[in-house]
Amino acid sequence: MSAAASQAGGPSVAFWQERFESQRTPWDRGAVNPALAPLLARGVLPLGARVLVPGCGAGYEVVQLAAQGFRPVAVDYAPAAVGLTRARLAQAGLDAEVIEADLLDWAPSAPVDAIWDQTCLCALHPDLWVAYAQRLASWLAPGGSLMLLAVQIERDGRRDGRIEGPPYHCDINAVRALFPSNRWQWPRPPYPRHAHPAGFAELEVVLERARS
Ligand SMILES: C[S@@+](CC[C@H](N)C(=O)[O-])C[C@H]1O[C@@H](n2cnc3c(N)ncnc32)[C@H](O)[C@@H]1O
């Protein structure tokens, strides 16, 4: 775990690894996020685009992106997630970069064209969000797209004297502060809201990184 992550007291790699090993993965739909296909059909990404999938989990979207002619770069620090993603790719006869690394320590060798963040921001303790958002911005090529599924989950902040999560609620105004409109092009609200089988919802926001 990075020094920053341990300081925040949020979930560690051991936490996520144990969740995969004990198959307590309620975030896992067992299928590709239904928001992905319509976005790709809209032509948000040029064919062949290098797409970072941070916190890729079981890798459904990684396989889908590879199958549709994109070049996914999947990153996860839980060995079980990396193993699942590699196995799913192999089963489909597809290839992609799958990297076991802490997103708070790692950096890509070259800027990526797009980022698909599904249930990764919400998996990080909010104390790490500013650092994480700065990293995403620095990895994305100017004009690149950040496709973010922002988890919406009711929390009243009273349990156990701790911030409740993961998942941590991704308030849309907090997301806006992380990716401010002077550096990111925001779509006009309302944002599409997708129900998740685990009981929460995801707000879909597709932001474009400013070119200068
Ligand atoms: C809630 S799961 C979501 C997985 C997948 N995106 C999905 O929606 O099915 C969060 C994932 O992020 C990974 N993760 C959390 N913090 C991470 C970090 N600092 N570096 C790399 N991966 C991380 C976990 O191991 C886990 O696989």
mmCIF file of C-alpha atoms and ligand atoms in Angstrom:
data_model
loop_
_atom_site.group_PDB
_atom_site.id
_atom_site.type_symbol
_atom_site.label_atom_id
_atom_site.label_comp_id
_atom_site.label_asym_id
_atom_site.label_seq_id
_atom_site.Cartn_x
_atom_site.Cartn_y
_atom_site.Cartn_z
ATOM 1 C CA MET A 1 0.000 0.000 0.000
ATOM 2 C CA SER A 2 1.243 3.512 -0.736
ATOM 3 C CA ALA A 3 2.146 5.770 2.197
ATOM 4 C CA ALA A 4 -0.789 8.033 1.290
ATOM 5 C CA ALA A 5 -3.264 5.138 1.365
ATOM 6 C CA SER A 6 -2.112 3.849 4.737
ATOM 7 C CA GLN A 7 -2.304 7.368 6.187
ATOM 8 C CA ALA A 8 -5.919 7.738 5.084
ATOM 9 C CA GLY A 9 -6.981 4.565 6.925
ATOM 10 C CA GLY A 10 -9.050 3.431 3.953
ATOM 11 C CA PRO A 11 -9.265 -0.066 2.486
ATOM 12 C CA SER A 12 -5.947 -1.770 1.736
ATOM 13 C CA VAL A 13 -4.892 -4.245 -0.936
ATOM 14 C CA ALA A 14 -5.412 -7.002 1.667
ATOM 15 C CA PHE A 15 -9.027 -5.849 2.125
ATOM 16 C CA TRP A 16 -9.771 -6.113 -1.607
ATOM 17 C CA GLN A 17 -7.852 -9.359 -2.045
ATOM 18 C CA GLU A 18 -9.847 -10.936 0.793
ATOM 19 C CA ARG A 19 -13.111 -9.758 -0.809
ATOM 20 C CA PHE A 20 -12.211 -11.492 -4.058
ATOM 21 C CA GLU A 21 -11.012 -14.649 -2.306
ATOM 22 C CA SER A 22 -14.178 -14.924 -0.216
ATOM 23 C CA GLN A 23 -16.314 -13.917 -3.227
ATOM 24 C CA ARG A 24 -17.872 -11.014 -1.314
ATOM 25 C CA THR A 25 -17.908 -8.700 -4.334
ATOM 26 C CA PRO A 26 -21.348 -7.050 -4.447
ATOM 27 C CA TRP A 27 -20.074 -4.402 -6.885
ATOM 28 C CA ASP A 28 -19.435 -7.127 -9.463
ATOM 29 C CA ARG A 29 -22.407 -7.317 -11.851
ATOM 30 C CA GLY A 30 -21.075 -10.495 -13.442
ATOM 31 C CA ALA A 31 -21.304 -8.640 -16.752
ATOM 32 C CA VAL A 32 -20.150 -5.551 -18.614
ATOM 33 C CA ASN A 33 -21.482 -2.242 -17.302
ATOM 34 C CA PRO A 34 -24.546 -1.528 -19.503
ATOM 35 C CA ALA A 35 -23.428 2.117 -19.825
ATOM 36 C CA LEU A 36 -20.340 1.159 -21.842
ATOM 37 C CA ALA A 37 -21.885 -0.022 -25.140
ATOM 38 C CA PRO A 38 -24.061 3.093 -25.712
ATOM 39 C CA LEU A 39 -21.065 5.334 -24.994
ATOM 40 C CA LEU A 40 -18.891 3.481 -27.485
ATOM 41 C CA ALA A 41 -21.742 3.540 -30.025
ATOM 42 C CA ARG A 42 -21.848 7.346 -29.650
ATOM 43 C CA GLY A 43 -18.260 7.395 -30.912
ATOM 44 C CA VAL A 44 -16.842 8.946 -27.747
ATOM 45 C CA LEU A 45 -13.528 7.145 -28.456
ATOM 46 C CA PRO A 46 -11.564 6.828 -31.683
ATOM 47 C CA LEU A 47 -10.943 3.222 -32.716
ATOM 48 C CA GLY A 48 -7.644 1.953 -31.325
ATOM 49 C CA ALA A 49 -7.726 4.422 -28.423
ATOM 50 C CA ARG A 50 -5.603 3.456 -25.417
ATOM 51 C CA VAL A 51 -8.070 3.292 -22.529
ATOM 52 C CA LEU A 52 -7.000 3.081 -18.899
ATOM 53 C CA VAL A 53 -9.296 0.998 -16.677
ATOM 54 C CA PRO A 54 -8.237 1.805 -13.091
ATOM 55 C CA GLY A 55 -9.326 -0.699 -10.431
ATOM 56 C CA CYS A 56 -10.399 -3.099 -13.185
ATOM 57 C CA GLY A 57 -11.719 -5.785 -10.809
ATOM 58 C CA ALA A 58 -12.878 -8.877 -12.713
ATOM 59 C CA GLY A 59 -12.207 -7.151 -16.033
ATOM 60 C CA TYR A 60 -15.518 -7.346 -17.950
ATOM 61 C CA GLU A 61 -15.059 -3.863 -19.438
ATOM 62 C CA VAL A 62 -11.411 -4.609 -20.270
ATOM 63 C CA VAL A 63 -12.520 -7.563 -22.406
ATOM 64 C CA GLN A 64 -15.305 -5.529 -24.036
ATOM 65 C CA LEU A 65 -12.935 -2.691 -24.919
ATOM 66 C CA ALA A 66 -10.358 -5.112 -26.350
ATOM 67 C CA ALA A 67 -13.078 -6.933 -28.318
ATOM 68 C CA GLN A 68 -14.201 -3.649 -29.887
ATOM 69 C CA GLY A 69 -10.763 -2.677 -31.147
ATOM 70 C CA PHE A 70 -9.546 -0.441 -28.317
ATOM 71 C CA ARG A 71 -6.298 -0.918 -26.388
ATOM 72 C CA PRO A 72 -7.185 -1.247 -22.708
ATOM 73 C CA VAL A 73 -4.608 -0.739 -19.972
ATOM 74 C CA ALA A 74 -6.054 -2.457 -16.903
ATOM 75 C CA VAL A 75 -4.617 -1.665 -13.477
ATOM 76 C CA ASP A 76 -5.501 -3.220 -10.147
ATOM 77 C CA TYR A 77 -3.433 -3.881 -7.049
ATOM 78 C CA ALA A 78 -5.334 -6.997 -5.925
ATOM 79 C CA PRO A 79 -3.619 -10.063 -7.408
ATOM 80 C CA ALA A 80 -6.998 -11.835 -7.588
ATOM 81 C CA ALA A 81 -8.451 -9.040 -9.768
ATOM 82 C CA VAL A 82 -5.447 -9.145 -12.078
ATOM 83 C CA GLY A 83 -5.775 -12.931 -12.313
ATOM 84 C CA LEU A 84 -9.499 -12.737 -13.104
ATOM 85 C CA THR A 85 -8.952 -10.102 -15.784
ATOM 86 C CA ARG A 86 -6.122 -12.042 -17.428
ATOM 87 C CA ALA A 87 -8.182 -15.255 -17.364
ATOM 88 C CA ARG A 88 -11.204 -13.507 -18.884
ATOM 89 C CA LEU A 89 -9.058 -12.062 -21.675
ATOM 90 C CA ALA A 90 -7.457 -15.444 -22.356
ATOM 91 C CA GLN A 91 -10.867 -17.111 -22.458
ATOM 92 C CA ALA A 92 -11.984 -14.575 -25.073
ATOM 93 C CA GLY A 93 -8.731 -14.980 -27.022
ATOM 94 C CA LEU A 94 -7.935 -11.295 -26.532
ATOM 95 C CA ASP A 95 -4.888 -9.382 -25.426
ATOM 96 C CA ALA A 96 -4.464 -6.283 -23.243
ATOM 97 C CA GLU A 97 -1.992 -4.739 -20.824
ATOM 98 C CA VAL A 98 -2.953 -5.899 -17.325
ATOM 99 C CA ILE A 99 -0.828 -4.382 -14.588
ATOM 100 C CA GLU A 100 -0.695 -5.231 -10.890
ATOM 101 C CA ALA A 101 0.053 -1.884 -9.253
ATOM 102 C CA ASP A 102 -1.158 0.675 -6.738
ATOM 103 C CA LEU A 103 -2.729 3.555 -8.654
ATOM 104 C CA LEU A 104 -1.270 5.937 -6.095
ATOM 105 C CA ASP A 105 2.283 4.829 -6.966
ATOM 106 C CA TRP A 106 2.036 3.804 -10.617
ATOM 107 C CA ALA A 107 2.128 5.918 -13.807
ATOM 108 C CA PRO A 108 1.669 4.874 -17.447
ATOM 109 C CA SER A 109 4.673 4.921 -19.760
ATOM 110 C CA ALA A 110 2.804 7.260 -22.133
ATOM 111 C CA PRO A 111 -0.412 9.316 -21.827
ATOM 112 C CA VAL A 112 -3.656 7.426 -22.379
ATOM 113 C CA ASP A 113 -6.449 8.579 -24.725
ATOM 114 C CA ALA A 114 -9.279 7.843 -22.314
ATOM 115 C CA ILE A 115 -10.073 6.571 -18.831
ATOM 116 C CA TRP A 116 -12.986 4.345 -17.806
ATOM 117 C CA ASP A 117 -13.408 4.789 -14.041
ATOM 118 C CA GLN A 118 -16.104 2.466 -12.773
ATOM 119 C CA THR A 119 -16.271 2.000 -9.020
ATOM 120 C CA CYS A 120 -12.640 3.009 -8.518
ATOM 121 C CA LEU A 121 -12.962 6.585 -7.231
ATOM 122 C CA CYS A 122 -15.614 5.337 -4.794
ATOM 123 C CA ALA A 123 -13.274 2.533 -3.663
ATOM 124 C CA LEU A 124 -10.643 5.033 -2.473
ATOM 125 C CA HIS A 125 -10.869 6.817 0.860
ATOM 126 C CA PRO A 126 -11.959 10.418 0.125
ATOM 127 C CA ASP A 127 -8.711 11.735 1.676
ATOM 128 C CA LEU A 128 -7.021 10.281 -1.424
ATOM 129 C CA TRP A 129 -9.387 11.740 -4.013
ATOM 130 C CA VAL A 130 -7.454 14.938 -4.740
ATOM 131 C CA ALA A 131 -4.206 13.006 -5.295
ATOM 132 C CA TYR A 132 -6.022 10.400 -7.403
ATOM 133 C CA ALA A 133 -7.779 13.032 -9.542
ATOM 134 C CA GLN A 134 -4.473 14.838 -10.129
ATOM 135 C CA ARG A 135 -2.935 11.552 -11.246
ATOM 136 C CA LEU A 136 -5.792 10.820 -13.660
ATOM 137 C CA ALA A 137 -5.441 14.313 -15.140
ATOM 138 C CA SER A 138 -1.697 13.892 -15.581
ATOM 139 C CA TRP A 139 -2.106 10.497 -17.316
ATOM 140 C CA LEU A 140 -4.749 11.603 -19.798
ATOM 141 C CA ALA A 141 -3.736 13.168 -23.108
ATOM 142 C CA PRO A 142 -5.095 16.697 -23.725
ATOM 143 C CA GLY A 143 -8.554 16.348 -25.309
ATOM 144 C CA GLY A 144 -8.887 12.834 -23.826
ATOM 145 C CA SER A 145 -12.096 11.570 -22.237
ATOM 146 C CA LEU A 146 -12.672 10.646 -18.631
ATOM 147 C CA MET A 147 -15.707 8.356 -18.489
ATOM 148 C CA LEU A 148 -16.689 8.293 -14.832
ATOM 149 C CA LEU A 149 -19.448 6.281 -13.182
ATOM 150 C CA ALA A 150 -19.929 8.180 -9.928
ATOM 151 C CA VAL A 151 -21.437 5.965 -7.233
ATOM 152 C CA GLN A 152 -24.474 7.417 -5.480
ATOM 153 C CA ILE A 153 -25.174 5.828 -2.118
ATOM 154 C CA GLU A 154 -27.048 7.242 0.841
ATOM 155 C CA ARG A 155 -24.734 7.807 3.802
ATOM 156 C CA ASP A 156 -25.511 9.807 6.898
ATOM 157 C CA GLY A 157 -21.936 9.761 8.214
ATOM 158 C CA ARG A 158 -22.845 8.524 11.673
ATOM 159 C CA ARG A 159 -21.659 4.920 11.737
ATOM 160 C CA ASP A 160 -18.704 3.805 13.917
ATOM 161 C CA GLY A 161 -17.205 7.300 14.039
ATOM 162 C CA ARG A 162 -15.687 6.583 10.600
ATOM 163 C CA ILE A 163 -16.487 7.743 7.120
ATOM 164 C CA GLU A 164 -18.693 4.990 5.730
ATOM 165 C CA GLY A 165 -17.379 3.026 2.825
ATOM 166 C CA PRO A 166 -16.327 1.618 0.506
ATOM 167 C CA PRO A 167 -18.169 2.433 -1.566
ATOM 168 C CA TYR A 168 -17.771 6.110 -0.648
ATOM 169 C CA HIS A 169 -20.567 8.316 -1.972
ATOM 170 C CA CYS A 170 -19.335 10.380 -4.949
ATOM 171 C CA ASP A 171 -21.295 13.583 -4.514
ATOM 172 C CA ILE A 172 -21.486 15.209 -7.935
ATOM 173 C CA ASN A 173 -20.312 18.574 -6.601
ATOM 174 C CA ALA A 174 -17.293 16.900 -4.990
ATOM 175 C CA VAL A 175 -16.569 15.326 -8.389
ATOM 176 C CA ARG A 176 -16.858 18.771 -9.958
ATOM 177 C CA ALA A 177 -14.351 20.168 -7.471
ATOM 178 C CA LEU A 178 -11.939 17.337 -8.326
ATOM 179 C CA PHE A 179 -12.266 17.955 -12.060
ATOM 180 C CA PRO A 180 -12.941 21.704 -12.285
ATOM 181 C CA SER A 181 -14.612 23.181 -15.336
ATOM 182 C CA ASN A 182 -11.660 25.458 -16.133
ATOM 183 C CA ARG A 183 -9.639 22.296 -16.899
ATOM 184 C CA TRP A 184 -12.385 19.863 -17.907
ATOM 185 C CA GLN A 185 -15.290 20.226 -20.297
ATOM 186 C CA TRP A 186 -18.450 19.156 -18.482
ATOM 187 C CA PRO A 187 -21.692 18.033 -20.129
ATOM 188 C CA ARG A 188 -24.822 19.863 -19.079
ATOM 189 C CA PRO A 189 -26.832 18.171 -16.299
ATOM 190 C CA PRO A 190 -28.865 16.086 -15.738
ATOM 191 C CA TYR A 191 -26.446 13.175 -16.006
ATOM 192 C CA PRO A 192 -27.688 9.691 -16.890
ATOM 193 C CA ARG A 193 -28.324 7.674 -13.743
ATOM 194 C CA HIS A 194 -27.949 3.892 -13.846
ATOM 195 C CA ALA A 195 -29.261 1.526 -11.182
ATOM 196 C CA HIS A 196 -26.723 -1.008 -9.931
ATOM 197 C CA PRO A 197 -27.980 -4.475 -8.871
ATOM 198 C CA ALA A 198 -26.218 -4.011 -5.498
ATOM 199 C CA GLY A 199 -28.697 -1.242 -4.642
ATOM 200 C CA PHE A 200 -26.726 1.909 -5.375
ATOM 201 C CA ALA A 201 -26.793 4.038 -8.514
ATOM 202 C CA GLU A 202 -24.119 5.379 -10.840
ATOM 203 C CA LEU A 203 -24.152 8.842 -12.406
ATOM 204 C CA GLU A 204 -22.528 8.807 -15.808
ATOM 205 C CA VAL A 205 -20.345 11.808 -16.558
ATOM 206 C CA VAL A 206 -18.053 12.019 -19.562
ATOM 207 C CA LEU A 207 -15.521 14.820 -19.215
ATOM 208 C CA GLU A 208 -12.999 16.044 -21.757
ATOM 209 C CA ARG A 209 -9.597 17.198 -20.535
ATOM 210 C CA ALA A 210 -8.843 20.699 -21.743
ATOM 211 C CA ARG A 211 -6.279 20.871 -24.548
ATOM 212 C CA SER A 212 -4.180 23.568 -22.876
HETATM 213 C C1 LIG B 1 -15.226 -1.808 -5.927
HETATM 214 S S1 LIG B 1 -14.023 -2.700 -6.843
HETATM 215 C C2 LIG B 1 -14.521 -2.334 -8.508
HETATM 216 C C3 LIG B 1 -13.991 -3.287 -9.541
HETATM 217 C C4 LIG B 1 -14.517 -3.031 -10.967
HETATM 218 N N1 LIG B 1 -14.172 -1.699 -11.437
HETATM 219 C C5 LIG B 1 -15.998 -3.241 -11.021
HETATM 220 O O1 LIG B 1 -16.758 -2.261 -11.060
HETATM 221 O O2 LIG B 1 -16.429 -4.411 -11.019
HETATM 222 C C6 LIG B 1 -12.599 -1.652 -6.642
HETATM 223 C C7 LIG B 1 -11.356 -2.217 -7.305
HETATM 224 O O3 LIG B 1 -10.325 -1.237 -7.209
HETATM 225 C C8 LIG B 1 -9.125 -1.864 -6.794
HETATM 226 N N2 LIG B 1 -8.344 -0.825 -6.093
HETATM 227 C C9 LIG B 1 -8.730 -0.127 -4.996
HETATM 228 N N3 LIG B 1 -7.756 0.736 -4.637
HETATM 229 C C10 LIG B 1 -6.741 0.568 -5.525
HETATM 230 C C11 LIG B 1 -5.461 1.169 -5.680
HETATM 231 N N4 LIG B 1 -5.020 2.111 -4.816
HETATM 232 N N5 LIG B 1 -4.676 0.759 -6.693
HETATM 233 C C12 LIG B 1 -5.108 -0.196 -7.566
HETATM 234 N N6 LIG B 1 -6.311 -0.808 -7.466
HETATM 235 C C13 LIG B 1 -7.118 -0.421 -6.466
HETATM 236 C C14 LIG B 1 -9.575 -3.020 -5.916
HETATM 237 O O4 LIG B 1 -8.593 -4.031 -5.808
HETATM 238 C C15 LIG B 1 -10.837 -3.480 -6.635
HETATM 239 O O5 LIG B 1 -10.560 -4.446 -7.616
#
